[in-house]
PDB file of C-alpha atoms and ligand atoms in Angstrom:
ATOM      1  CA  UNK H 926      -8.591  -2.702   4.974  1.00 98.00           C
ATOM      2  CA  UNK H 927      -6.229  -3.022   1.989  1.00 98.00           C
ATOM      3  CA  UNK H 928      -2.137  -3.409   2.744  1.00 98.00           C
ATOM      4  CA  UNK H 929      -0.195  -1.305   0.060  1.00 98.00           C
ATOM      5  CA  UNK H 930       3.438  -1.532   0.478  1.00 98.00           C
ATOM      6  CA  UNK H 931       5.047   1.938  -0.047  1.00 98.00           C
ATOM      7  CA  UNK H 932       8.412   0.556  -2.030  1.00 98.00           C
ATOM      8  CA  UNK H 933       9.757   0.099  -5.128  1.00 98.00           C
ATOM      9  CA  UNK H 934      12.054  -2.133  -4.213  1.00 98.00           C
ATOM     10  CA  UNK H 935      11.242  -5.630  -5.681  1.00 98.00           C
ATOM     11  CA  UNK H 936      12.616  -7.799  -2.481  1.00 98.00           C
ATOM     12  CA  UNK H 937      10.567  -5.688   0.003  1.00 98.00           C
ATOM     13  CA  UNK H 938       7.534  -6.601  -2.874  1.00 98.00           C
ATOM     14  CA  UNK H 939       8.554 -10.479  -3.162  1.00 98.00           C
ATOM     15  CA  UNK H 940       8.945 -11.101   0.748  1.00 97.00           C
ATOM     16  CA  UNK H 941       5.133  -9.125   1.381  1.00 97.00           C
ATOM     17  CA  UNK H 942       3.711 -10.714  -1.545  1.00 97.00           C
ATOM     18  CA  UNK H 943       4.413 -14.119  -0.184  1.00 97.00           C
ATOM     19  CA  UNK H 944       2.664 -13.689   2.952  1.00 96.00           C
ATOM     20  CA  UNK H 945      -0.439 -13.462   1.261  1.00 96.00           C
ATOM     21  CA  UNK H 946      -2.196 -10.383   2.738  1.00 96.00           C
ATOM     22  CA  UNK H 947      -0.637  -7.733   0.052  1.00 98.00           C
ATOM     23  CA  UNK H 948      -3.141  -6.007  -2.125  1.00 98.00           C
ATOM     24  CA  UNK H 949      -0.952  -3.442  -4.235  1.00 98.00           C
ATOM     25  CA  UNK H 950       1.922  -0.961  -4.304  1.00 98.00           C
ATOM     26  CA  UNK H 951       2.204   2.441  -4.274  1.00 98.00           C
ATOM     27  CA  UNK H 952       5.352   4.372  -6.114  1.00 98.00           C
ATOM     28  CA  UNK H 953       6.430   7.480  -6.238  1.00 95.00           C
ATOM     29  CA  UNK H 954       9.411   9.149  -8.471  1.00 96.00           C
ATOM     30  CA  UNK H 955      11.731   9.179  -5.281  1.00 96.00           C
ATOM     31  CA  UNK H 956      10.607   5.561  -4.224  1.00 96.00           C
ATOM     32  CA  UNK H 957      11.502   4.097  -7.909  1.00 97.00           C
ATOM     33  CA  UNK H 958      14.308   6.416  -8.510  1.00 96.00           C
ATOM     34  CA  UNK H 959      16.251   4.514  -5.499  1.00 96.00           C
ATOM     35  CA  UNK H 960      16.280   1.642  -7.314  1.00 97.00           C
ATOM     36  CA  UNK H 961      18.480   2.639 -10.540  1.00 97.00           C
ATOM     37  CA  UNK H 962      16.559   0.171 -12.852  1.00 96.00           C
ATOM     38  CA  UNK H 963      14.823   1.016 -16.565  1.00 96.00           C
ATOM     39  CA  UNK H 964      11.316   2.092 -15.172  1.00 97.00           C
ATOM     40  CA  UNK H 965       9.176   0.639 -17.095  1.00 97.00           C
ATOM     41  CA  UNK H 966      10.649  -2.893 -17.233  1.00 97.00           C
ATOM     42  CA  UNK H 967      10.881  -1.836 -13.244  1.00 97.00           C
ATOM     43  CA  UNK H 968       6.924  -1.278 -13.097  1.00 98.00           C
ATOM     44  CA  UNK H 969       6.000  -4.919 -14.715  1.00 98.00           C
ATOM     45  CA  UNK H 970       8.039  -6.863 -12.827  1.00 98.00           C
ATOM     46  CA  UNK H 971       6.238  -5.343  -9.712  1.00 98.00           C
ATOM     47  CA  UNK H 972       2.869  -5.460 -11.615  1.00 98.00           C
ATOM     48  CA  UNK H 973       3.809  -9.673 -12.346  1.00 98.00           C
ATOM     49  CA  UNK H 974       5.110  -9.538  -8.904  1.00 98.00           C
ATOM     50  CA  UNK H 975       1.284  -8.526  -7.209  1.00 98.00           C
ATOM     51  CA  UNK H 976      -0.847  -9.497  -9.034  1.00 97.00           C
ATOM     52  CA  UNK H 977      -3.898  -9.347  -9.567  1.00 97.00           C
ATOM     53  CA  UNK H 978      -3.216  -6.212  -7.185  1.00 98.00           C
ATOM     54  CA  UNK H 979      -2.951  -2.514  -8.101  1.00 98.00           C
ATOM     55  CA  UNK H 980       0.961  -0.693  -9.003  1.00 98.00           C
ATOM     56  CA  UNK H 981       0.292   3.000  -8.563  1.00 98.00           C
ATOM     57  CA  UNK H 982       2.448   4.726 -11.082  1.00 98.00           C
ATOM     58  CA  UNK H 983       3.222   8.649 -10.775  1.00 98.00           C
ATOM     59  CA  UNK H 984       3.574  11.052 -13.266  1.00 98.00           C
ATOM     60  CA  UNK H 985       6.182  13.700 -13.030  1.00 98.00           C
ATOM     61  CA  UNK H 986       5.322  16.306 -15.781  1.00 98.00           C
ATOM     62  CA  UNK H 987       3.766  19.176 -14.061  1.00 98.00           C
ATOM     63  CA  UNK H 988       1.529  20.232 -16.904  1.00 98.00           C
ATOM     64  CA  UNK H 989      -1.695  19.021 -18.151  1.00 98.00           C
ATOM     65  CA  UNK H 990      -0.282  18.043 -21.447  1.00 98.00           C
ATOM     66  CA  UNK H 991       2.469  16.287 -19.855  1.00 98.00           C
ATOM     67  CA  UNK H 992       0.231  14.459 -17.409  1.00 98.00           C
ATOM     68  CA  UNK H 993      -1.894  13.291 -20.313  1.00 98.00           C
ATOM     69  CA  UNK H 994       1.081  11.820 -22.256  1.00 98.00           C
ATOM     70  CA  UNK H 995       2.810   9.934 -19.492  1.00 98.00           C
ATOM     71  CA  UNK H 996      -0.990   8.616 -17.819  1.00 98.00           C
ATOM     72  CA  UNK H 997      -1.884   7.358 -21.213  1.00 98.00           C
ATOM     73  CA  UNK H 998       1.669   5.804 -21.159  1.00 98.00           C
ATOM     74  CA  UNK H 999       1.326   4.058 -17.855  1.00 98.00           C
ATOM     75  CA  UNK H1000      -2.360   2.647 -18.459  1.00 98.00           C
ATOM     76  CA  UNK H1001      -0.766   1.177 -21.632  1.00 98.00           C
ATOM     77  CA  UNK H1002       1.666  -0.681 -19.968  1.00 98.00           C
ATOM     78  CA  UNK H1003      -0.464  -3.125 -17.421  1.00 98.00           C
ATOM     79  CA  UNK H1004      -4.168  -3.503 -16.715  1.00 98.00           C
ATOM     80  CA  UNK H1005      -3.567  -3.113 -12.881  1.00 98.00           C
ATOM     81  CA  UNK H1006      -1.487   0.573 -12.610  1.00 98.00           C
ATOM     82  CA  UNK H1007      -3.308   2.975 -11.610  1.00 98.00           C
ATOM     83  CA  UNK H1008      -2.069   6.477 -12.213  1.00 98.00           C
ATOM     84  CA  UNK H1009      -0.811   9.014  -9.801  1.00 98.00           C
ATOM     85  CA  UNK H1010      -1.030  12.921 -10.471  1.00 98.00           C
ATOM     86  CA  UNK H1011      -0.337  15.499  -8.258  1.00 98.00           C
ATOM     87  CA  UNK H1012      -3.425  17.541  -6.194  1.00 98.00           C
ATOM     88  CA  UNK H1013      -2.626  20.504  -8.361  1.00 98.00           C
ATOM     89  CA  UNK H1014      -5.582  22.237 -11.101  1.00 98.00           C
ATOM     90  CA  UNK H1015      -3.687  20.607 -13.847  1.00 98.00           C
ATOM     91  CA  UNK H1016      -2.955  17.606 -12.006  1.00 98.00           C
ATOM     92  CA  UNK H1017      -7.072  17.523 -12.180  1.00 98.00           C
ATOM     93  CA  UNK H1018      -7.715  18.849 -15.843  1.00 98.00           C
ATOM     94  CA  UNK H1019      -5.477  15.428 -16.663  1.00 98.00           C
ATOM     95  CA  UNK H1020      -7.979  13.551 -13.977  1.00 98.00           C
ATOM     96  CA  UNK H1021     -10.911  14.765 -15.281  1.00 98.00           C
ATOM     97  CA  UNK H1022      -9.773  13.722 -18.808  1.00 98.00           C
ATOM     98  CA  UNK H1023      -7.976  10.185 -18.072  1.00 98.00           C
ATOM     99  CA  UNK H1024     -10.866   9.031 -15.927  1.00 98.00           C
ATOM    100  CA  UNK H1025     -13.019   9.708 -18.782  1.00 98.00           C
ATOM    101  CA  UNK H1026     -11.153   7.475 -20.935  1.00 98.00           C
ATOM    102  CA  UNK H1027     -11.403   5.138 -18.454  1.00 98.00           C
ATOM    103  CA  UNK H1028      -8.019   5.241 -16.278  1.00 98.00           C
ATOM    104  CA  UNK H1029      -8.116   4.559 -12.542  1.00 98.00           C
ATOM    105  CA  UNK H1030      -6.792   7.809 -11.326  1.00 98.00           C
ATOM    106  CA  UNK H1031      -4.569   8.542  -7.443  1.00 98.00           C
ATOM    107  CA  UNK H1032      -5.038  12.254  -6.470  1.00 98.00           C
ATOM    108  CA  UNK H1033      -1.726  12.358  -4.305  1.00 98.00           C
ATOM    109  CA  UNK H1034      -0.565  15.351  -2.100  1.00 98.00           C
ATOM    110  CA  UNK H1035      -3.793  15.669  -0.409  1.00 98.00           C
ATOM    111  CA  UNK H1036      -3.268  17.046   2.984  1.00 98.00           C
ATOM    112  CA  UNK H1037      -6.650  19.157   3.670  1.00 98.00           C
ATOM    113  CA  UNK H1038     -10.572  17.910   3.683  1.00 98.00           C
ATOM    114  CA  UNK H1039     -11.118  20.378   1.491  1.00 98.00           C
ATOM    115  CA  UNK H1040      -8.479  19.375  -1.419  1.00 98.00           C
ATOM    116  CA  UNK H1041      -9.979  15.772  -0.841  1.00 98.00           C
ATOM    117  CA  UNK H1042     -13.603  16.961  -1.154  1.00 98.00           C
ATOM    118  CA  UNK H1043     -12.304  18.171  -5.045  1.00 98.00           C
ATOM    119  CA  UNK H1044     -10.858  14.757  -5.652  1.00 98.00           C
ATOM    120  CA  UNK H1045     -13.722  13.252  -4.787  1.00 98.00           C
ATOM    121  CA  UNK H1046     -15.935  15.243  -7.092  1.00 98.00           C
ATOM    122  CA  UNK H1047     -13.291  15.023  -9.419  1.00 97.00           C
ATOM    123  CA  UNK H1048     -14.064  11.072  -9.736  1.00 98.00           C
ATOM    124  CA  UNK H1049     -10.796  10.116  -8.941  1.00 98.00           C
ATOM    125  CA  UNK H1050     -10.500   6.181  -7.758  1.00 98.00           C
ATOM    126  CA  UNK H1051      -8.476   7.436  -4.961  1.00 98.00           C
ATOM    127  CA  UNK H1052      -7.444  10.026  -2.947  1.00 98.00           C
ATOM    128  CA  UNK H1053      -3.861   9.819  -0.709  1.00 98.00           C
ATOM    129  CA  UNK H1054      -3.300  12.154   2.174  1.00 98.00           C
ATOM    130  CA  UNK H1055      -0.471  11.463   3.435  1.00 98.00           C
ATOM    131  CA  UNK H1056      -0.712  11.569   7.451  1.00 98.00           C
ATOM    132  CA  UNK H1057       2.729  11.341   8.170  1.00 98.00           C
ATOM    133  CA  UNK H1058       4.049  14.317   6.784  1.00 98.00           C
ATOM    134  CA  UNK H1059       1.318  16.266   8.283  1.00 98.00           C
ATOM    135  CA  UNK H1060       2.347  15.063  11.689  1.00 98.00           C
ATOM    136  CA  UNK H1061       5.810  16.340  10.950  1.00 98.00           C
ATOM    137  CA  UNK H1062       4.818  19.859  10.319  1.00 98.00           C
ATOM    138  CA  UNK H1063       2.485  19.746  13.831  1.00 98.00           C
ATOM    139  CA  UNK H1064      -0.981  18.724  11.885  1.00 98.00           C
ATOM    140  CA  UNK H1065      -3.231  16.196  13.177  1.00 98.00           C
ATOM    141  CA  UNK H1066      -2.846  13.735   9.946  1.00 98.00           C
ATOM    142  CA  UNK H1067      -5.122  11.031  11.867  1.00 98.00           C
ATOM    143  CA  UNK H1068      -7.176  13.977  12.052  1.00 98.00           C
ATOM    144  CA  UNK H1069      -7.647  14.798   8.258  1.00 98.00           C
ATOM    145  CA  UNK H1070      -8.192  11.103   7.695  1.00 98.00           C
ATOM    146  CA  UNK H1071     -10.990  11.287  10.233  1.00 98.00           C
ATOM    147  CA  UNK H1072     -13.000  14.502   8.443  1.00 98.00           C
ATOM    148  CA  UNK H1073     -11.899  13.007   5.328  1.00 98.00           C
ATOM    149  CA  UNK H1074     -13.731  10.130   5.903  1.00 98.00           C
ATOM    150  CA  UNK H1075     -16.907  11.845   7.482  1.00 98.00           C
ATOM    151  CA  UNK H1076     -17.394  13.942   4.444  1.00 98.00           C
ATOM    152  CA  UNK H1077     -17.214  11.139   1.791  1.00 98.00           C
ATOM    153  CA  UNK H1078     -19.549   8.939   4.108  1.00 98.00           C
ATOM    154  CA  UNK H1079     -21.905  12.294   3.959  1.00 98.00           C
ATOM    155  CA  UNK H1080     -21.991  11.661   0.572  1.00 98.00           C
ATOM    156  CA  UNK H1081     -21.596   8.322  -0.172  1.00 98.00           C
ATOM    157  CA  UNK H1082     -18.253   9.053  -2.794  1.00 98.00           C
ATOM    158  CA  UNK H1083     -17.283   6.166  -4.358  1.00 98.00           C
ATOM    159  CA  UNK H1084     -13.077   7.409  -4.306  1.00 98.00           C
ATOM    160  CA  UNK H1085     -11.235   4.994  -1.905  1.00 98.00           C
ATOM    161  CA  UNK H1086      -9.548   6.250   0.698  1.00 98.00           C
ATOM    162  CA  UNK H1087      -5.829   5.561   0.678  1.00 98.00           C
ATOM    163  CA  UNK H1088      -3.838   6.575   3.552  1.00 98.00           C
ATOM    164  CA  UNK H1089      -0.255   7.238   2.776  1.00 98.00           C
ATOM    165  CA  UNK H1090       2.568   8.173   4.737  1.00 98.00           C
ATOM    166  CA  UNK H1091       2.066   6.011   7.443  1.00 98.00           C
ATOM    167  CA  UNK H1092       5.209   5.866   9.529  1.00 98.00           C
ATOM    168  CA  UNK H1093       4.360   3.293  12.160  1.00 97.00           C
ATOM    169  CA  UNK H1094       1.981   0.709  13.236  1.00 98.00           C
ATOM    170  CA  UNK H1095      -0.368   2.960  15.468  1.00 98.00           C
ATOM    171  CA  UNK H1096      -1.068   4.848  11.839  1.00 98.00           C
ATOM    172  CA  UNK H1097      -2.186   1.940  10.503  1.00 98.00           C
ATOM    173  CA  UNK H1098      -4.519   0.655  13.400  1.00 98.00           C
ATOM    174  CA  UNK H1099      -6.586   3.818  13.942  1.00 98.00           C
ATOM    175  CA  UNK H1100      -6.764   4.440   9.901  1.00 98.00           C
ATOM    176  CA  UNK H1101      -8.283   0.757  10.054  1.00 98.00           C
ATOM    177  CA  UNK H1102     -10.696   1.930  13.073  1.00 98.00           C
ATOM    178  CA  UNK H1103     -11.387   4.442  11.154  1.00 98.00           C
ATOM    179  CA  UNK H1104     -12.473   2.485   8.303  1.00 98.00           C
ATOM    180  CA  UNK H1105      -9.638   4.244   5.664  1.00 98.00           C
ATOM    181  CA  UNK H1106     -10.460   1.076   2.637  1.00 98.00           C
ATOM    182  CA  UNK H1107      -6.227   1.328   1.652  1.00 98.00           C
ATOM    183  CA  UNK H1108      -3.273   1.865   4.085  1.00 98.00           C
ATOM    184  CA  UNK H1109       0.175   1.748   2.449  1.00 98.00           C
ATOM    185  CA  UNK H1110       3.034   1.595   4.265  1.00 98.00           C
ATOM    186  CA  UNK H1111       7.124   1.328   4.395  1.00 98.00           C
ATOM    187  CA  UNK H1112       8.115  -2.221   4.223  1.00 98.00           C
ATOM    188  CA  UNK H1113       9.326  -1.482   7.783  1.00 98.00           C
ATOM    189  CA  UNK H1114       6.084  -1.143   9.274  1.00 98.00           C
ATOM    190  CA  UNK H1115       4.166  -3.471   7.352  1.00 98.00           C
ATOM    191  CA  UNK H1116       7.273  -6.316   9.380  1.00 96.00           C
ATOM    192  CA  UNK H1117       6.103  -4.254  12.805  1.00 97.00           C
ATOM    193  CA  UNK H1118       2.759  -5.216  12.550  1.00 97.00           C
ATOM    194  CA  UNK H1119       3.617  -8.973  12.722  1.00 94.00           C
ATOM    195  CA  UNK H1120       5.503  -8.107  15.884  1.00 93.00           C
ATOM    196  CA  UNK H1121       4.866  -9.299  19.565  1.00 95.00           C
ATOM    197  CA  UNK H1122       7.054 -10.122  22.021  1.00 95.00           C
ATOM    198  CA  UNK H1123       4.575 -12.009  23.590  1.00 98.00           C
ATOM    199  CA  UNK H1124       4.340 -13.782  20.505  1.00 97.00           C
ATOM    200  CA  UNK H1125       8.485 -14.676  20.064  1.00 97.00           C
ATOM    201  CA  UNK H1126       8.576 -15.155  24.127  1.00 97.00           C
ATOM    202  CA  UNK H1127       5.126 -17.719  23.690  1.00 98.00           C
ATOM    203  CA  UNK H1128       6.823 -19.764  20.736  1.00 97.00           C
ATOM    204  CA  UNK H1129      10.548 -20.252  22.817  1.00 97.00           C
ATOM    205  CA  UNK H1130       8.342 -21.684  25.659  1.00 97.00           C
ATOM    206  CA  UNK H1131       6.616 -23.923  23.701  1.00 96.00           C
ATOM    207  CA  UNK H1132       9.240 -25.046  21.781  1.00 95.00           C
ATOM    208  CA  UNK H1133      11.447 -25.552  24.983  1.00 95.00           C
ATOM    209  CA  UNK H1134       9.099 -27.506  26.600  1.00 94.00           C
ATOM    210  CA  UNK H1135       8.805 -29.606  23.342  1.00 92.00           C
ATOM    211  CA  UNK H1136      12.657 -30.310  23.605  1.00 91.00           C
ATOM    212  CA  UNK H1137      12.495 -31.367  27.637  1.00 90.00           C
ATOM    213  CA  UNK H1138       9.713 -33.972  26.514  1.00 90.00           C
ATOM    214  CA  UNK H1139      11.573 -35.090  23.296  1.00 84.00           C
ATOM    215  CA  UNK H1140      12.144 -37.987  23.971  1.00 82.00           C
ATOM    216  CA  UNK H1141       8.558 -39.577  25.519  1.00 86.00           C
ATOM    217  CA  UNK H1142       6.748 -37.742  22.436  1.00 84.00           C
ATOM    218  CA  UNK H1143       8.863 -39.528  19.662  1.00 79.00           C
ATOM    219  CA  UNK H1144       9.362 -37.828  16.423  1.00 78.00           C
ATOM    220  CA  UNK H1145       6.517 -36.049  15.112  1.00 75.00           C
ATOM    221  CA  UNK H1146       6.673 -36.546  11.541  1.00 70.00           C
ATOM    222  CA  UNK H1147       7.518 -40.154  12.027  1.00 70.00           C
ATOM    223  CA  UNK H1148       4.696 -40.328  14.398  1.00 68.00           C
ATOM    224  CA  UNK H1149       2.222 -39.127  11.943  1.00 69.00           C
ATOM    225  CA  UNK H1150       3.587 -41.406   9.121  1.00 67.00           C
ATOM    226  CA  UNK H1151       3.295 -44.692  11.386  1.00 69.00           C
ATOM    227  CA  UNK H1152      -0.157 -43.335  12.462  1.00 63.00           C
ATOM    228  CA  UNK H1153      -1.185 -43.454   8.754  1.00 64.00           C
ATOM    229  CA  UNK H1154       0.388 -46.770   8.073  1.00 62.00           C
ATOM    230  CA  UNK H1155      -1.748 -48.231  10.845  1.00 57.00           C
ATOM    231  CA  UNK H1156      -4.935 -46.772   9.075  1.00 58.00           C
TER     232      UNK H1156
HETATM  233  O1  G3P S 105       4.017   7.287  -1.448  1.00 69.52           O
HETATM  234  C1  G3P S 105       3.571   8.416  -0.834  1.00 69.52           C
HETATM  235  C2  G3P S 105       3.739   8.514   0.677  1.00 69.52           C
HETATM  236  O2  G3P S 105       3.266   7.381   1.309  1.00 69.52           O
HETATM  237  C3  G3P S 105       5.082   8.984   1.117  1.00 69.52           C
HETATM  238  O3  G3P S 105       5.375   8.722   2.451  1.00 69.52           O
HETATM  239  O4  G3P S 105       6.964   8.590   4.343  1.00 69.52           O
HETATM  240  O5  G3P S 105       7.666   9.736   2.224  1.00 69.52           O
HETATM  241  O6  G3P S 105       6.004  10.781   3.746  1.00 69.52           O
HETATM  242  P1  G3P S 105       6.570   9.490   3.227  1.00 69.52           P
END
């Protein structure tokens, strides 16, 4: 499974990025308008930032034309964005004509099978339901990840799955079970999945016992450094 961070906030980006196990970002207009920075000089500093990963970039005109304009824009700026349009008929008319030109498209929105089924057909690269705002209005969102999934499968689509709107690390563990290829998350989560207490309570025991025995094991570094010398 891929990690997307949700953000567009560039310390969130720098301290997953150096971790090693981030694959891309994903943006939307409320995400980057947080940040009160010029947006496109905002959008390659996160694309320099991840690379060779993928910066999903939305569009916020609402009409084919407008979609057109701003996608072309976008895919002009950085080999890795990827454009986001809305799961809306024009938001596909712009798909249908972007992807021909050769722009990775993000159908985002998608909260049925159905809607994702279009995308798919569409030839969009990929398709983002968002599970956690289904969960807040009483829908299974695991749920429409799971026929989701079935239905490309059927078909063998080549549209990644991107789950979106995951709000905590049991979203992200039965999307991966599930075999979703992208989660993307709030930095907040993505920190949560590193978490154990049995982790933080193992490393205090180990390192108190270290201390106790300090002095009979000698300095480590020191220790390794004679042990070369000797060589
Ligand atoms: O970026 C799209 C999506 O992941 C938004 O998540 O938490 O605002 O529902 P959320």
């Amino acid at each position: 499974m891929k990690f997307f961070l949700d953000t567009a906030n560039l310390e969130e980006i720098r301290q997953a990025a150096s971790l090693g196990v981030l694959d891309g970002i994903t943006t939307n207009p409320s995400l980057v308008a947080k940040e009160k920075r010029p947006f496109r000089e905002h959008i390659l500093e996160i694309c320099e930032i991840v690379k060779p990963g993928v910066v999903n970039v939305e569009v916020v005109s609402t009409d084919t034309a407008g979609m057109l304009r701003e996608g072309r824009e976008f895919a002009s700026w950085h080999p890795n964005i990827v454009v986001k349009v809305p799961m809306t008929p024009d938001g596909l008319r712009a798909l249908n004509t972007l992807v021909r030109e050769g722009i990775r498209i993000n159908v985002t929105l998608v909260f049925s099978p159905a809607q994702a089924l279009i995308v798919a057909k569409a030839g969009a690269y990929f398709v983002s339901p968002f599970l956690g705002r289904l969960d807040d209005v009483a829908q299974d969102g695991l749920g429409v990840l799971h026929e989701i999934l079935t239905i490309y499968r059927a078909y063998n689509f080549q549209t990644q799955v991107l789950a979106a709107s995951l709000r905590h690390p049991i979203h992200v563990v039965e999307a991966a079970k599930m075999g979703a290829h992208i989660g993307t998350m709030p930095f907040k989560v993505f920190e949560q999945l590193f978490k154990h207490p049995l982790t933080d309570r193992g490393l205090e025991g180990f390192l108190k016992d270290w201390e106790k025995a300090r002095e009979v094991l000698g300095d480590i570094v020191q220790a390794a450094t004679a042990g070369k010398r000797g060589r």
